[in-house]
Amino acid sequence: MPPPAPKRDEAQRLLALERSSLLDTPPEPDFDDIVRLAAELCGTPIALVSLVDRSRQWFKANVGLSGVSETERGISFCTHAIEREGVFLVEDARADERFAFSPLVQGEPFIRFYAGAAILTEEGHALGTLCVIDRRPRTLSEAQRRGLLGLKRQVELQIHLRTQLRVAQERNAELEQSQERMRSLNSYLQMEMRERQRMERQMQDQQTLISSVLAHIPHSVFWKDRDSVFLGCNHQFARDMGVSSPEEVIGRTDLEMPYLTRELADLFRRGDREVMESGVPHLGYEETIRTPDGRESWVMTSKVPLKNPDGTVRGVLGIYIDLSERRRQENVLQEAKRLVEQHAAHLEAQVQEAQARTRQLMEYSGDAVFLLDDKGRVKEVNPVAERLLGLSREQLVGTFFELLAPENEREALRRALSDLRVRGTVRLSEQGLRSAAAGRVAFDISASLQVAGADRLLLVVGHDLTEKRRLEQQTLQNDRLASMGALAAGIAHEINNPTSYVLSNLSFLQEWRDELEKDLSAPGALPPRLVEMLSEAKDVIAESLDGGRRIRDIVRDMRFFSHTAGEDLAPVDVHACLDFVLRMAHNALKHAAEVRKEYEEGLPPVLASEGRLSQVFLNLVVNAAQAMRPEASRRHVLGVRTSREEEWVRIDISDTGHGIPPEVLPRIFDPFFTTKAVGSGSGLGLSISLSLIQKMDGDLRVRSEPGVGTTFTLLLPTREKDDPDT
């Protein structure tokens, strides 16, 4: 609530306050004793003699409010108290709408109770108050009120006595001055009467004194007649004009001074004329003069008119002070101020830069970052900390950091935070924090003490060990795969040569058996037993050839997986390739599922190896057929769908089989990984398929739901994507 408007006699009250000569005066024991008695009488920690000025309240006496000499009038309680008679009482400032939101209530000194009585002059003007203050709600007894009013009257009495003493002192001073003037006048009259003959000597003594003063005064003095001709000067002025004695100046004008330029001389003469014509002194203005060594020096000049007894002006008297040293010091101070301001700006920029770095660290750090207050409560967190702990910023802020740790790990974290406040830095390995989703999350913690003015903050950075361990596992897996690749390449190389000549020999045996059978085809040419053996040999050789070719195909796939070389890419018709594969897999599909094709018309060719692409399609189709076991309750469906997505062709091959469990799905592209029975698959099909598609600058993805089915999606670049002519 705003303070009450001043009464109409406010100007008289302020004048009375000024006449009291109390403002901004040193402490006085009489007033200090009264406020101590008031505090003891009312049982309050604070008591004041407060004088209410135009825009402030100033404390003449103060107990319990050390370090504070005044406050703004607009927020003071005393402004209200001086407008009332008796004791102005506020039992609970927070419950009083006039003061509830006052800075003196919300902040230091946290006023809750106030009682004050106006200090009045004999004319009834309120100079201020005698008040008592407490930081808790309370009231005053009737005896305490009477006592406070009595002490207030003692303050008024002290002020009244002080005023009477000052008036008496002023009157005594005036009386002493009058007596001194009377004594001087009597002395003068006596000297006039008895020592008239000595007046000339006294005048000569005065002239000698004036000459001595002019000779030794550190300022330059001169005087001129109405025509600005020098009548006299002191030695300092003569030196400034570049002559050896005042006699050399007398009778000259400024135009005849050896070191004054015409412009400066005219300027000085115009100043002389203004003073003599106006009859008014011109005091304390700055101008420049030229010194004998050629420097321009700044001086402060005052000129007064010299008048005859009848009041007419007969000349001008001037005096000036050299300001060069003061100007130099001012320039030094200005330069020092500039450097200080520059340094302050630099420091402020450094602070802002440090704050920006801290914000950037908080926002972009890959680690979890927590900013704690000195008591260990969370003040700020970054998004990584929210994600790892599964808690929002609102849930974390205000929480004691040690409570985020599991109960059996809190003591170690509490000790580390205590060490941090003493040592400034601390590290903690394998510290667990509780996560809302994943239970315990392990961190390597680095913490440092951040001091910003009076604030002490704890910066805690936690490096998530989960990712570190995942990378370690990935590194081990990569090493294992690299070893397996090298092993596969070696095995393929070792098996390939014997497989080649075994197949060659088997082919030769088959041809030899066929020729032998042809040569001995005449009826009765061979015994029945030999004919039967030749027939069995034909089946054995055919089965051996089939097995050898399967070994050759496996070896070829292993060699392809372990080498990066591939066939050249060319435009391939996806639909023709898919139809070819579906015809090849007809026998595997006809009893397993119904084939449904959804081909987009006008599908552009893709850049691929037709043979390798057919191998991928066939592998996916065969896998789908094996995943769809015949069921009496429903007929399975194999879906083949094509579409165009900007510069890519998309092929979806889906089945309605048993699906892939979520825990298995991330590993299906790993080499040698298979869920089939031993001997039913090598575990290389999907791994080779992914490698083939990636070599064609494409991508192979999978989504699956157990009990619903699986869909493999291939993305391949169109011919136009890499064709510079399109």
Short mmCIF file of C-alpha atoms in Angstrom, two decimals, residues 18-294:
data_model
loop_
_atom_site.label_atom_id
_atom_site.label_comp_id
_atom_site.label_asym_id
_atom_site.label_seq_id
_atom_site.Cartn_x
_atom_site.Cartn_y
_atom_site.Cartn_z
CA GLU A 18 16.40 21.46 8.59
CA ARG A 19 16.54 24.10 11.34
CA SER A 20 16.98 21.37 13.95
CA SER A 21 20.45 20.61 12.45
CA LEU A 22 20.05 16.96 13.41
CA LEU A 23 20.29 15.30 9.99
CA ASP A 24 23.55 13.53 9.16
CA THR A 25 25.14 14.36 12.51
CA PRO A 26 27.35 11.96 14.55
CA PRO A 27 25.78 9.74 17.24
CA GLU A 28 25.15 11.39 20.60
CA PRO A 29 25.08 9.49 23.93
CA ASP A 30 21.87 11.20 25.12
CA PHE A 31 19.85 9.89 22.16
CA ASP A 32 21.59 6.49 22.23
CA ASP A 33 20.66 6.05 25.92
CA ILE A 34 17.01 6.81 25.16
CA VAL A 35 16.72 4.16 22.37
CA ARG A 36 18.42 1.56 24.59
CA LEU A 37 15.88 2.34 27.34
CA ALA A 38 13.05 2.09 24.79
CA ALA A 39 14.25 -1.33 23.60
CA GLU A 40 14.58 -2.62 27.17
CA LEU A 41 11.21 -1.13 28.21
CA CYS A 42 9.32 -2.71 25.29
CA GLY A 43 11.37 -5.91 25.13
CA THR A 44 12.27 -5.48 21.46
CA PRO A 45 15.58 -6.12 19.70
CA ILE A 46 15.42 -2.86 17.69
CA ALA A 47 14.78 0.75 18.70
CA LEU A 48 15.37 3.89 16.63
CA VAL A 49 15.17 7.68 16.67
CA SER A 50 14.13 8.16 13.04
CA LEU A 51 14.03 11.56 11.31
CA VAL A 52 11.73 11.64 8.25
CA ASP A 53 13.27 13.75 5.49
CA ARG A 54 11.82 14.57 2.06
CA SER A 55 12.69 11.18 0.49
CA ARG A 56 14.33 9.16 3.26
CA GLN A 57 14.21 8.35 6.94
CA TRP A 58 17.57 8.82 8.71
CA PHE A 59 18.41 7.20 12.05
CA LYS A 60 19.82 9.61 14.61
CA ALA A 61 20.02 6.82 17.20
CA ASN A 62 20.02 3.11 16.42
CA VAL A 63 20.10 -0.04 18.49
CA GLY A 64 19.74 -3.53 16.97
CA LEU A 65 20.03 -2.45 13.32
CA SER A 66 23.77 -2.22 12.84
CA GLY A 67 25.15 -1.14 9.50
CA VAL A 68 21.96 0.67 8.44
CA SER A 69 21.75 4.47 8.71
CA GLU A 70 18.73 5.24 6.52
CA THR A 71 15.99 3.76 4.32
CA GLU A 72 13.62 5.09 1.66
CA ARG A 73 10.76 7.15 3.04
CA GLY A 74 8.26 5.52 0.67
CA ILE A 75 8.57 2.10 2.34
CA SER A 76 8.97 3.28 5.95
CA PHE A 77 6.59 2.76 8.85
CA CYS A 78 7.60 6.12 10.36
CA THR A 79 5.97 7.98 7.45
CA HIS A 80 2.64 6.70 8.80
CA ALA A 81 3.57 7.30 12.43
CA ILE A 82 4.31 11.04 12.02
CA GLU A 83 0.80 11.58 10.66
CA ARG A 84 -0.81 10.28 13.90
CA GLU A 85 -1.04 11.28 17.53
CA GLY A 86 -0.02 8.98 20.32
CA VAL A 87 1.54 5.59 19.62
CA PHE A 88 1.20 4.22 16.07
CA LEU A 89 1.03 0.41 16.54
CA VAL A 90 1.37 -2.41 13.95
CA GLU A 91 1.10 -5.73 15.79
CA ASP A 92 1.67 -7.99 12.72
CA ALA A 93 2.96 -6.31 9.55
CA ARG A 94 2.26 -9.36 7.38
CA ALA A 95 -1.40 -9.21 8.35
CA ASP A 96 -1.61 -5.46 7.66
CA GLU A 97 -2.36 -4.72 4.00
CA ARG A 98 -0.42 -1.43 4.25
CA PHE A 99 2.84 -3.21 4.98
CA ALA A 100 2.41 -6.89 4.03
CA PHE A 101 4.43 -6.57 0.81
CA SER A 102 6.93 -3.96 2.02
CA PRO A 103 10.60 -4.85 1.32
CA LEU A 104 11.26 -4.20 5.03
CA VAL A 105 8.77 -6.97 5.86
CA GLN A 106 9.61 -9.42 3.07
CA GLY A 107 13.38 -8.85 3.45
CA GLU A 108 15.86 -7.54 5.98
CA PRO A 109 15.18 -6.62 8.74
CA PHE A 110 11.97 -8.77 8.41
CA ILE A 111 9.75 -6.40 10.44
CA ARG A 112 6.67 -8.02 12.00
CA PHE A 113 5.96 -5.57 14.89
CA TYR A 114 6.25 -1.77 14.95
CA ALA A 115 5.34 0.89 17.52
CA GLY A 116 6.28 4.54 17.08
CA ALA A 117 5.44 7.94 18.51
CA ALA A 118 5.92 11.18 16.58
CA ILE A 119 8.67 13.55 17.81
CA LEU A 120 7.17 17.09 17.76
CA THR A 121 8.70 20.55 17.90
CA GLU A 122 7.24 23.31 20.07
CA GLU A 123 5.36 24.49 16.97
CA GLY A 124 3.83 21.01 16.53
CA HIS A 125 5.88 19.92 13.51
CA ALA A 126 6.69 16.17 13.44
CA LEU A 127 10.42 15.70 12.87
CA GLY A 128 10.33 11.90 13.06
CA THR A 129 9.59 9.13 15.54
CA LEU A 130 10.90 7.20 18.50
CA CYS A 131 10.05 3.63 17.48
CA VAL A 132 10.59 0.04 18.59
CA ILE A 133 10.67 -2.93 16.17
CA ASP A 134 10.51 -6.70 16.53
CA ARG A 135 10.86 -9.58 14.05
CA ARG A 136 7.84 -11.38 15.50
CA PRO A 137 4.21 -10.32 16.03
CA ARG A 138 3.44 -8.81 19.42
CA THR A 139 1.78 -5.84 21.18
CA LEU A 140 2.53 -3.32 23.93
CA SER A 141 1.06 -3.12 27.39
CA GLU A 142 -0.45 0.14 28.57
CA ALA A 143 2.57 0.72 30.79
CA GLN A 144 4.91 0.17 27.85
CA ARG A 145 2.90 2.66 25.77
CA ARG A 146 3.08 5.30 28.51
CA GLY A 147 6.78 4.61 28.91
CA LEU A 148 7.38 4.91 25.16
CA LEU A 149 5.51 8.27 25.11
CA GLY A 150 7.57 9.41 28.10
CA LEU A 151 10.83 8.53 26.34
CA LYS A 152 9.51 10.29 23.23
CA ARG A 153 9.06 13.45 25.31
CA GLN A 154 12.64 13.06 26.54
CA VAL A 155 13.77 13.03 22.90
CA GLU A 156 11.69 16.18 22.27
CA LEU A 157 13.26 17.76 25.37
CA GLN A 158 16.76 16.86 24.15
CA ILE A 159 15.98 18.44 20.77
CA HIS A 160 14.49 21.51 22.45
CA LEU A 161 17.51 21.89 24.72
CA ARG A 162 19.82 21.38 21.77
CA THR A 163 17.94 24.10 19.85
CA GLN A 164 18.09 26.50 22.81
CA LEU A 165 21.79 25.80 23.24
CA ARG A 166 22.43 26.45 19.56
CA VAL A 167 20.42 29.72 19.67
CA ALA A 168 22.30 30.82 22.78
CA GLN A 169 25.61 29.98 21.14
CA GLU A 170 24.63 31.95 18.03
CA ARG A 171 23.57 34.91 20.17
CA ASN A 172 26.80 34.74 22.15
CA ALA A 173 28.77 34.64 18.91
CA GLU A 174 26.86 37.66 17.61
CA LEU A 175 27.43 39.46 20.89
CA GLU A 176 31.14 38.65 20.82
CA GLN A 177 31.32 39.88 17.23
CA SER A 178 29.53 43.08 18.21
CA GLN A 179 31.86 43.57 21.14
CA GLU A 180 34.82 42.89 18.91
CA ARG A 181 33.55 45.44 16.42
CA MET A 182 33.08 47.93 19.20
CA ARG A 183 36.59 47.31 20.46
CA SER A 184 37.97 47.69 16.97
CA LEU A 185 36.01 50.89 16.44
CA ASN A 186 37.16 52.31 19.75
CA SER A 187 40.73 51.35 18.95
CA TYR A 188 40.44 52.91 15.53
CA LEU A 189 38.99 56.12 16.95
CA GLN A 190 41.71 56.25 19.53
CA MET A 191 44.34 55.71 16.85
CA GLU A 192 42.60 58.35 14.67
CA MET A 193 42.67 60.80 17.48
CA ARG A 194 46.05 60.10 18.98
CA GLU A 195 48.16 58.64 16.20
CA ARG A 196 46.95 60.43 13.12
CA GLN A 197 50.51 61.12 12.19
CA ARG A 198 51.22 57.36 11.96
CA MET A 199 48.58 56.61 9.29
CA GLU A 200 50.96 57.06 6.42
CA ARG A 201 53.36 54.58 7.93
CA GLN A 202 50.55 52.11 8.45
CA MET A 203 49.48 52.55 4.86
CA GLN A 204 53.04 51.97 3.76
CA ASP A 205 53.14 48.84 5.92
CA GLN A 206 49.93 47.61 4.29
CA GLN A 207 51.33 48.24 0.87
CA THR A 208 54.46 46.35 1.87
CA LEU A 209 52.30 43.49 3.14
CA ILE A 210 50.26 43.43 -0.07
CA SER A 211 53.42 43.47 -2.12
CA SER A 212 54.80 40.59 -0.05
CA VAL A 213 51.58 38.62 -0.49
CA LEU A 214 51.58 39.25 -4.23
CA ALA A 215 55.23 38.27 -4.44
CA HIS A 216 54.77 34.95 -2.63
CA ILE A 217 51.25 33.91 -3.56
CA PRO A 218 51.40 30.83 -5.87
CA HIS A 219 48.82 32.38 -8.23
CA SER A 220 49.19 34.98 -10.94
CA VAL A 221 47.72 38.43 -10.19
CA PHE A 222 47.46 41.53 -12.45
CA TRP A 223 45.48 44.77 -12.67
CA LYS A 224 44.77 47.10 -15.60
CA ASP A 225 43.25 50.50 -16.35
CA ARG A 226 40.18 51.21 -18.48
CA ASP A 227 42.26 50.78 -21.65
CA SER A 228 43.52 47.33 -20.58
CA VAL A 229 47.00 48.71 -20.00
CA PHE A 230 48.80 46.85 -17.20
CA LEU A 231 49.14 48.94 -14.03
CA GLY A 232 50.87 46.17 -12.07
CA CYS A 233 51.27 42.44 -11.47
CA ASN A 234 53.08 39.99 -9.25
CA HIS A 235 56.27 38.07 -10.10
CA GLN A 236 54.38 34.89 -10.96
CA PHE A 237 52.39 36.70 -13.67
CA ALA A 238 55.58 38.34 -15.02
CA ARG A 239 57.20 34.89 -15.35
CA ASP A 240 54.10 33.61 -17.15
CA MET A 241 54.45 36.48 -19.63
CA GLY A 242 58.11 35.66 -20.25
CA VAL A 243 59.63 38.77 -18.61
CA SER A 244 61.94 39.01 -15.63
CA SER A 245 60.08 41.49 -13.38
CA PRO A 246 56.66 43.15 -12.93
CA GLU A 247 58.17 46.48 -13.98
CA GLU A 248 58.58 45.15 -17.52
CA VAL A 249 54.83 44.48 -17.69
CA ILE A 250 53.64 47.87 -16.46
CA GLY A 251 52.53 50.15 -19.30
CA ARG A 252 52.06 47.32 -21.82
CA THR A 253 48.93 45.71 -23.20
CA ASP A 254 48.21 42.04 -23.89
CA LEU A 255 49.06 42.67 -27.56
CA GLU A 256 52.60 43.60 -26.53
CA MET A 257 53.27 40.48 -24.45
CA PRO A 258 55.96 38.39 -26.23
CA TYR A 259 54.37 34.95 -25.88
CA LEU A 260 50.69 35.78 -26.38
CA THR A 261 49.16 35.22 -29.79
CA ARG A 262 46.88 37.83 -31.31
CA GLU A 263 43.85 35.58 -30.80
CA LEU A 264 44.57 35.06 -27.08
CA ALA A 265 45.32 38.77 -26.52
CA ASP A 266 42.03 39.81 -28.15
CA LEU A 267 40.19 37.18 -26.07
CA PHE A 268 41.69 38.51 -22.81
CA ARG A 269 40.87 42.16 -23.73
CA ARG A 270 37.25 41.28 -24.56
CA GLY A 271 36.96 39.64 -21.12
CA ASP A 272 38.38 42.80 -19.50
CA ARG A 273 35.85 45.04 -21.30
CA GLU A 274 32.89 42.83 -20.33
CA VAL A 275 33.80 43.08 -16.63
CA MET A 276 34.49 46.84 -16.73
CA GLU A 277 31.40 47.70 -18.78
CA SER A 278 29.05 45.54 -16.72
CA GLY A 279 30.65 46.28 -13.38
CA VAL A 280 29.98 42.62 -12.45
CA PRO A 281 32.76 40.19 -11.47
CA HIS A 282 33.41 37.22 -13.75
CA LEU A 283 34.55 34.39 -11.48
CA GLY A 284 35.98 30.88 -11.86
CA TYR A 285 36.00 30.34 -15.63
CA GLU A 286 38.59 28.25 -17.45
CA GLU A 287 40.74 29.41 -20.35
CA THR A 288 44.15 28.75 -21.92
CA ILE A 289 47.37 30.79 -21.95
CA ARG A 290 50.60 30.18 -23.83
CA THR A 291 53.66 29.71 -21.60
CA PRO A 292 57.19 30.87 -22.52
CA ASP A 293 58.18 27.29 -23.43
CA GLY A 294 55.41 27.21 -26.06
#
